[in-house]
Amino acid sequence: MNLSKARRCVLYARLSVTKEESVSIARQLQSCRRYAEARGWEIVGEFVDDGVSATSNRPEERHGWKSLLAARDFDAVIIWKVDRLARRVLDFLHADETLQKRGAGLVAVEDPIDMTSPQGRAFAVMLAVFGEMEAEAIRARVRAARAQILKDGRWPGGGIPYGYQSVSNPDGPGRVLVKDDERIGWLSDAVAKALSGDTVNAIATWLTDSGAPLPARRTERTSGSTSWNRQTVDGLLRNPVLAGMTPHNPGRAKSAKRVDPFAVLRDERGRPVVSRALAIITTEEFATLQRLLDARTVPQARKKAERQSTSAFLSRVARCAECAVHLCRGTNQKRPVLYCPKCRQTIGRTALDDYLIDRLLIERANELIGDLTVDDAWARAGHDDMARRAVLVSQLDTLVIRRGVVGRYFDEERVLLTWSS
């Protein structure tokens, strides 16, 4: 693509987190508009990914970039800087290759690159390399700062465990964790019930019926609800702070979204660092508690009479974006879900099934399966889940579910679907 002949362009801006030193989405787009106007190019679209990390999300996984690629009739994509598009060299090259295949060029306002020449492409790759190095340097500084805070016995921030609260450090800067008088008794009783053999669901019901105060963060999200759920109870029973230990996962892989309860701060000999002031059970009791919870985690470990049957429509169809394993069928509070057996992410089935069926019958209705169209094959399948599954699978290339905020509403951006060619 010769950018000197470009006539129509689209703009793309991205921002991870808004800070004072950040160049805002509005300023990025303003700079891109001025660039286009100076060259007499017509702007036919503007696309934004706000609050999206380039380190954690490849361009093709972002809603804004996907919408850009779905647009038509543009010759160039204008970005503010190379690192707005990608923080990894391979991600940048893949995005540029995708644009080249459709005959479009890439322009960076603050980085004078010309992707039409070998020298320009080499310079662009160098900029992407420096962007990747900068991202890694930031991660290293954050890890080092967190390690020092933990070593000093201070609270590094984040979600405060139920039954505890953070207060100003009486011995120096920062904050420390202490027991919360209002909630620590409820936590101790919940742990005792779990160690005595009560199920997580039974404990959640007991906490709700007894009027136990919810975790502060959940209270803010639930608009006055007083009901406990299984995930909340399971999470607080798996927190190593119960035994006075500090969660610590240095170098944890991105795919390991489920926190290992035994990944804790350790001393030079590899022994857990324990704060007696925070502990409500011993480390041995904590290990016993985790074994009890794990024994009841897998639906197949329950009695057959306690299992709830779910539709086989998506059996071994969808995969987890992080773990690359098939999602399993299950239920959550008696509602059908898919869940990852490794990282434990879940997505509700009711809205997901309807969403997939709608897309199948709208986007693939006239495709052939043997002598039948998809529309006809679906009608013939009726209410047979396995027959409906066969129709869907015949049209699918990939169906990937990525992690997201689990709430009342279905988020279609979690669903990465491609049809077979």
Coordinates of C-alpha atoms in Angstrom, one line a residue:
M1 CA 0.0 0.0 0.0
N2 CA 1.5 3.4 -1.0
L3 CA 0.4 5.8 1.7
S4 CA 1.0 8.8 -0.6
K5 CA -2.0 7.7 -2.6
A6 CA -4.3 7.1 0.4
R7 CA -7.6 9.0 0.3
R8 CA -9.8 7.4 3.0
C9 CA -8.6 6.5 6.5
V10 CA -9.8 5.4 9.9
L11 CA -8.5 6.4 13.3
Y12 CA -7.7 4.1 16.2
A13 CA -7.0 5.0 19.8
R14 CA -6.3 2.9 22.9
L15 CA -5.8 3.6 26.6
S16 CA -5.1 1.1 29.4
V17 CA -5.8 3.3 32.5
T18 CA -6.5 7.0 32.7
K19 CA -3.7 8.8 34.6
E20 CA -2.5 12.4 34.7
E21 CA 0.5 11.5 32.6
S22 CA -1.6 9.5 30.1
V23 CA -2.4 10.8 26.7
S24 CA -6.2 10.6 26.7
I25 CA -8.4 9.0 24.0
A26 CA -9.6 12.5 23.0
R27 CA -6.1 13.9 22.6
Q28 CA -5.0 10.8 20.6
L29 CA -7.9 11.2 18.2
Q30 CA -7.4 14.9 17.9
S31 CA -3.8 14.4 16.9
C32 CA -4.9 11.8 14.4
R33 CA -7.5 14.1 12.9
R34 CA -5.0 16.8 12.4
Y35 CA -2.7 14.4 10.7
A36 CA -5.4 13.3 8.3
E37 CA -6.6 16.9 7.6
A38 CA -3.0 18.0 6.8
R39 CA -2.8 15.3 4.1
G40 CA -6.3 15.9 2.8
W41 CA -7.5 12.4 3.8
E42 CA -11.2 11.7 4.4
I43 CA -11.9 10.2 7.8
V44 CA -14.5 7.4 7.4
G45 CA -14.4 6.0 10.9
E46 CA -13.0 6.3 14.5
F47 CA -12.5 3.2 16.7
V48 CA -11.5 3.2 20.4
D49 CA -10.5 0.7 23.0
D50 CA -10.7 2.5 26.3
G51 CA -9.5 0.7 29.5
V52 CA -7.9 -2.1 27.5
S53 CA -4.3 -3.3 28.2
A54 CA -2.2 -4.0 25.1
T55 CA 0.0 -6.4 27.2
S56 CA -3.0 -8.5 28.2
N57 CA -5.1 -8.2 25.1
R58 CA -3.9 -8.8 21.5
P59 CA -5.4 -6.4 18.9
E60 CA -7.7 -9.1 17.4
E61 CA -9.2 -9.6 20.9
R62 CA -10.2 -6.0 21.4
H63 CA -13.7 -4.8 20.5
G64 CA -12.6 -1.6 18.9
W65 CA -9.9 -3.1 16.7
K66 CA -12.3 -5.9 15.6
S67 CA -14.8 -3.3 14.6
L68 CA -12.1 -1.5 12.7
L69 CA -11.3 -4.6 10.7
A70 CA -15.0 -5.1 10.0
A71 CA -15.2 -1.6 8.4
R72 CA -14.8 -1.2 4.6
D73 CA -13.2 1.1 2.1
F74 CA -10.3 2.6 3.9
D75 CA -6.7 2.9 2.7
A76 CA -4.9 3.8 6.0
V77 CA -5.2 3.4 9.7
I78 CA -3.9 6.3 11.8
I79 CA -2.7 5.7 15.3
W80 CA -1.0 8.1 17.7
K81 CA 2.0 5.9 18.5
V82 CA 3.0 2.3 17.8
D83 CA 2.5 1.3 21.4
R84 CA -1.2 2.3 21.2
L85 CA -1.6 -0.6 18.8
A86 CA 0.6 -3.2 20.4
R87 CA 3.1 -3.7 23.2
R88 CA 4.5 -7.0 21.8
V89 CA 6.4 -7.2 18.6
L90 CA 4.5 -10.3 17.3
D91 CA 1.2 -8.6 18.0
F92 CA 2.3 -5.5 16.1
L93 CA 3.5 -7.5 13.1
H94 CA 0.3 -9.6 13.0
A95 CA -1.9 -6.5 13.1
D96 CA 0.2 -4.9 10.3
E97 CA 0.0 -8.1 8.2
T98 CA -3.8 -8.2 8.6
L99 CA -3.9 -4.6 7.2
Q100 CA -1.6 -5.4 4.4
K101 CA -3.8 -8.2 3.2
R102 CA -6.7 -5.8 2.7
G103 CA -4.5 -3.2 1.1
A104 CA -4.3 -0.7 3.9
G105 CA -1.3 1.0 5.4
L106 CA -0.5 1.9 9.0
V107 CA 0.5 5.5 10.1
A108 CA 1.7 6.6 13.5
V109 CA 1.5 10.3 14.2
E110 CA 4.3 10.6 16.8
D111 CA 6.4 7.8 15.3
P112 CA 7.6 8.8 11.8
I113 CA 7.1 5.4 10.2
D114 CA 6.6 4.5 6.5
M115 CA 5.4 0.9 6.3
T116 CA 5.8 0.9 2.5
S117 CA 9.6 0.6 2.6
P118 CA 12.0 -2.0 4.1
Q119 CA 13.7 0.7 6.1
G120 CA 10.4 2.0 7.4
R121 CA 9.2 -1.5 8.4
A122 CA 12.5 -2.2 10.2
F123 CA 12.2 1.1 12.1
A124 CA 8.6 0.2 13.1
V125 CA 9.7 -3.2 14.4
M126 CA 12.4 -1.4 16.5
L127 CA 9.7 0.8 18.0
A128 CA 7.6 -2.2 18.8
V129 CA 10.6 -3.8 20.5
F130 CA 11.2 -0.8 22.7
G131 CA 7.5 -0.7 23.5
E132 CA 7.7 -4.4 24.7
M133 CA 10.8 -3.6 26.7
E134 CA 9.1 -0.7 28.4
A135 CA 6.1 -2.8 29.3
E136 CA 8.4 -5.5 30.8
A137 CA 10.3 -2.9 32.7
I138 CA 7.1 -1.6 34.2
R139 CA 6.0 -5.1 35.3
A140 CA 9.5 -5.7 36.9
R141 CA 9.2 -2.4 38.9
V142 CA 5.7 -3.3 40.1
R143 CA 6.8 -6.9 41.1
A144 CA 9.8 -5.5 43.0
A145 CA 7.8 -2.9 44.8
R146 CA 5.2 -5.5 45.8
A147 CA 7.8 -7.9 47.0
Q148 CA 9.3 -5.3 49.3
I149 CA 5.9 -4.3 50.7
L150 CA 5.2 -8.0 51.5
K151 CA 8.7 -8.4 53.0
D152 CA 8.0 -5.5 55.3
G153 CA 4.7 -7.0 56.5
R154 CA 2.6 -4.3 54.9
W155 CA -0.7 -4.7 52.9
P156 CA 0.0 -4.4 49.1
G157 CA -3.5 -3.4 48.3
G158 CA -6.3 -5.1 46.3
G159 CA -9.4 -6.9 47.6
I160 CA -9.4 -7.1 51.4
P161 CA -10.2 -10.6 52.7
Y162 CA -13.6 -11.0 54.5
G163 CA -13.1 -10.7 58.3
Y164 CA -10.2 -8.3 58.0
Q165 CA -9.6 -4.6 57.3
S166 CA -6.6 -2.5 56.3
V167 CA -5.5 0.3 58.7
S168 CA -2.6 2.8 58.7
N169 CA 0.7 1.1 59.6
P170 CA 1.5 2.1 63.2
D171 CA 5.2 1.3 62.6
G172 CA 5.8 3.2 59.4
P173 CA 4.4 4.1 56.0
G174 CA 1.7 2.2 54.2
R175 CA -1.1 0.0 55.6
V176 CA -1.4 -3.3 57.4
L177 CA -4.1 -5.9 57.7
V178 CA -6.0 -6.4 61.0
K179 CA -9.0 -8.4 62.0
D180 CA -12.4 -6.8 61.5
D181 CA -14.4 -7.1 64.7
E182 CA -17.7 -7.0 62.9
R183 CA -17.0 -9.9 60.6
I184 CA -14.2 -12.1 62.1
G185 CA -16.7 -14.0 64.2
W186 CA -18.8 -14.9 61.2
L187 CA -15.7 -16.0 59.3
S188 CA -14.5 -18.2 62.2
D189 CA -17.9 -19.9 62.4
A190 CA -18.0 -20.5 58.7
V191 CA -14.6 -22.1 58.7
A192 CA -15.5 -24.3 61.7
K193 CA -18.7 -25.5 59.8
A194 CA -16.6 -26.3 56.7
L195 CA -14.1 -28.3 58.8
S196 CA -17.0 -30.1 60.4
G197 CA -18.2 -31.3 57.0
D198 CA -20.8 -28.7 56.0
T199 CA -21.0 -28.0 52.3
V200 CA -20.3 -24.6 50.8
N201 CA -23.9 -24.2 49.8
A202 CA -25.1 -25.0 53.3
I203 CA -22.7 -22.4 54.7
A204 CA -24.0 -19.8 52.2
T205 CA -27.5 -20.6 53.2
W206 CA -26.6 -20.3 56.9
L207 CA -24.9 -17.0 56.5
T208 CA -27.9 -15.6 54.6
D209 CA -30.5 -16.9 57.0
S210 CA -28.4 -15.6 60.0
G211 CA -28.1 -12.1 58.5
A212 CA -24.3 -12.2 58.3
P213 CA -22.9 -9.0 56.8
L214 CA -21.7 -9.4 53.2
P215 CA -18.2 -8.5 52.1
A216 CA -18.0 -4.8 51.7
R217 CA -17.1 -4.8 48.0
R218 CA -20.1 -7.2 47.2
T219 CA -22.5 -5.0 49.2
E220 CA -21.6 -2.1 46.9
R221 CA -22.5 -4.1 43.8
T222 CA -25.7 -5.8 44.9
S223 CA -27.9 -2.8 45.7
G224 CA -29.0 -4.0 49.2
S225 CA -29.1 -7.7 48.6
T226 CA -28.4 -9.8 51.7
S227 CA -27.9 -13.2 50.0
W228 CA -24.6 -15.0 50.1
N229 CA -23.6 -17.2 47.1
R230 CA -21.5 -20.2 46.7
Q231 CA -18.6 -18.4 44.9
T232 CA -18.2 -15.9 47.7
V233 CA -18.1 -18.5 50.4
D234 CA -15.7 -20.7 48.5
G235 CA -13.4 -17.8 47.9
L236 CA -13.2 -16.8 51.6
L237 CA -12.6 -20.4 52.6
R238 CA -9.7 -20.7 50.2
N239 CA -7.8 -17.5 51.3
P240 CA -4.5 -18.4 53.1
V241 CA -5.0 -15.4 55.4
L242 CA -7.2 -17.8 57.4
A243 CA -3.9 -19.4 58.7
G244 CA -2.1 -16.1 58.9
M245 CA -0.3 -16.6 55.5
T246 CA 0.0 -14.0 52.8
P247 CA -1.0 -14.8 49.2
H248 CA 2.0 -14.4 46.9
N249 CA 2.2 -15.6 43.3
P250 CA 5.4 -14.3 41.7
G251 CA 5.7 -15.2 38.1
R252 CA 2.2 -16.8 38.0
A253 CA 1.2 -17.6 34.4
K254 CA -1.6 -15.5 32.9
S255 CA -3.5 -18.7 32.3
A256 CA -3.5 -19.6 36.0
K257 CA -6.4 -17.4 36.9
R258 CA -7.5 -19.6 39.8
V259 CA -5.3 -18.6 42.7
D260 CA -3.4 -21.4 44.3
P261 CA -4.3 -21.3 48.1
F262 CA -0.8 -22.6 48.9
A263 CA 1.0 -19.9 46.8
V264 CA 2.1 -17.8 49.8
L265 CA 4.9 -15.7 51.0
R266 CA 7.8 -17.9 52.2
D267 CA 11.0 -17.4 54.1
E268 CA 14.6 -18.3 52.9
R269 CA 13.9 -22.0 53.9
G270 CA 10.7 -22.2 51.9
R271 CA 8.5 -22.2 54.9
P272 CA 5.3 -20.1 54.9
V273 CA 5.6 -16.8 56.7
V274 CA 2.7 -16.8 59.3
S275 CA 1.2 -13.9 61.2
R276 CA -0.3 -15.3 64.4
A277 CA -2.2 -12.0 64.9
L278 CA -4.2 -12.7 61.7
A279 CA -4.6 -16.5 61.9
I280 CA -7.9 -18.1 63.0
I281 CA -6.8 -21.7 62.2
T282 CA -3.4 -23.5 61.9
T283 CA -1.7 -24.2 58.6
E284 CA -2.5 -27.9 59.1
E285 CA -6.2 -27.1 59.5
F286 CA -6.0 -24.9 56.4
A287 CA -4.6 -27.8 54.4
T288 CA -7.4 -30.0 55.6
L289 CA -10.0 -27.4 54.7
Q290 CA -8.6 -27.2 51.1
R291 CA -8.8 -31.0 50.7
L292 CA -12.5 -31.0 51.9
L293 CA -13.3 -28.2 49.4
D294 CA -11.6 -29.9 46.5
A295 CA -13.4 -33.1 47.2
R296 CA -16.7 -31.4 46.6
T297 CA -15.6 -29.1 43.7
V298 CA -16.1 -31.5 40.8
P299 CA -19.7 -32.2 40.0
Q300 CA -18.8 -35.9 39.3
A301 CA -17.6 -36.2 42.9
R302 CA -21.1 -35.6 44.2
K303 CA -23.8 -38.3 44.7
K304 CA -25.7 -38.9 41.5
A305 CA -29.0 -37.9 43.1
E306 CA -27.5 -34.5 43.9
R307 CA -26.4 -33.8 40.3
Q308 CA -28.5 -31.6 38.0
S309 CA -28.8 -32.5 34.3
T310 CA -27.9 -29.8 31.8
S311 CA -28.3 -29.5 28.1
A312 CA -25.6 -31.2 25.9
F313 CA -25.9 -28.5 23.2
L314 CA -22.5 -27.1 24.0
S315 CA -20.8 -30.3 25.3
R316 CA -17.1 -30.1 24.4
V317 CA -17.7 -27.2 22.0
A318 CA -16.4 -24.0 23.7
R319 CA -12.9 -23.6 25.0
C320 CA -11.4 -21.3 27.7
A321 CA -9.4 -18.4 26.2
E322 CA -6.8 -18.7 29.0
C323 CA -6.4 -22.4 29.5
A324 CA -7.3 -23.7 26.0
V325 CA -9.4 -26.6 27.5
H326 CA -13.0 -27.4 26.8
L327 CA -15.5 -25.8 29.2
C328 CA -17.6 -28.2 31.2
R329 CA -21.3 -28.2 31.8
G330 CA -22.6 -27.5 35.3
T331 CA -24.9 -25.4 37.4
N332 CA -24.5 -22.3 39.6
Q333 CA -27.3 -21.7 42.0
K334 CA -29.4 -24.1 40.0
R335 CA -28.8 -22.1 36.8
P336 CA -27.0 -23.9 33.9
V337 CA -23.4 -22.6 33.2
L338 CA -20.2 -23.5 31.4
Y339 CA -17.1 -23.5 33.6
C340 CA -13.4 -24.0 33.0
P341 CA -12.1 -26.9 35.1
K342 CA -8.7 -25.2 35.5
C343 CA -9.2 -21.4 36.1
R344 CA -12.9 -21.8 37.2
Q345 CA -14.3 -19.0 35.0
T346 CA -18.0 -19.4 34.4
I347 CA -20.5 -18.1 31.9
G348 CA -24.3 -18.5 32.1
R349 CA -25.8 -20.9 29.6
T350 CA -29.3 -19.3 29.1
A351 CA -28.2 -16.1 27.4
L352 CA -25.2 -17.8 25.7
D353 CA -27.2 -20.5 24.1
D354 CA -29.7 -18.0 22.7
Y355 CA -26.9 -15.7 21.5
L356 CA -25.2 -18.6 19.6
I357 CA -28.5 -19.9 18.1
D358 CA -29.4 -16.4 16.9
R359 CA -26.0 -15.9 15.2
L360 CA -26.1 -19.3 13.7
L361 CA -29.6 -18.8 12.1
I362 CA -28.9 -15.3 11.0
E363 CA -25.3 -15.5 9.7
R364 CA -25.2 -19.1 8.5
A365 CA -28.9 -19.9 7.6
N366 CA -28.2 -20.5 3.9
E367 CA -25.0 -22.6 4.3
L368 CA -25.3 -26.2 3.2
I369 CA -25.0 -29.3 5.4
G370 CA -25.2 -32.1 2.8
D371 CA -28.4 -31.4 0.9
L372 CA -30.0 -29.2 3.6
T373 CA -29.4 -25.6 4.5
V374 CA -28.5 -24.8 8.1
D375 CA -32.0 -23.4 8.6
D376 CA -33.6 -26.6 7.4
A377 CA -31.3 -28.8 9.4
W378 CA -32.0 -26.8 12.5
A379 CA -35.7 -27.1 12.0
R380 CA -35.4 -30.9 11.5
A381 CA -33.3 -31.2 14.7
G382 CA -36.2 -29.9 16.7
H383 CA -35.5 -30.1 20.5
D384 CA -32.9 -32.8 20.2
D385 CA -29.8 -31.2 21.9
M386 CA -27.3 -33.5 20.2
A387 CA -28.8 -33.0 16.8
R388 CA -28.7 -29.2 17.4
R389 CA -25.2 -29.5 18.6
A390 CA -24.2 -31.3 15.3
V391 CA -25.6 -28.4 13.3
L392 CA -23.7 -25.8 15.3
V393 CA -20.4 -27.8 15.2
S394 CA -20.7 -28.2 11.4
Q395 CA -20.4 -24.4 11.0
L396 CA -18.0 -23.6 13.8
D397 CA -14.3 -23.0 13.4
T398 CA -13.6 -21.8 16.9
L399 CA -15.7 -20.9 19.9
V400 CA -13.6 -19.4 22.7
I401 CA -14.9 -17.9 26.0
R402 CA -12.7 -15.3 27.7
R403 CA -12.8 -14.1 31.2
G404 CA -14.9 -11.1 32.1
V405 CA -16.9 -9.5 34.8
V406 CA -19.6 -11.9 35.9
G407 CA -22.8 -10.2 36.7
R408 CA -26.5 -10.0 35.9
Y409 CA -26.1 -9.2 32.2
F410 CA -24.7 -11.3 29.4
D411 CA -21.5 -9.8 27.9
E412 CA -21.2 -10.8 24.2
E413 CA -17.6 -9.5 24.1
R414 CA -16.6 -12.5 26.1
V415 CA -17.6 -14.8 23.2
L416 CA -14.9 -15.1 20.5
L417 CA -16.6 -16.9 17.6
T418 CA -15.4 -17.7 14.1
W419 CA -17.3 -19.6 11.5
S420 CA -15.6 -22.3 9.3
S421 CA -14.8 -21.2 5.8

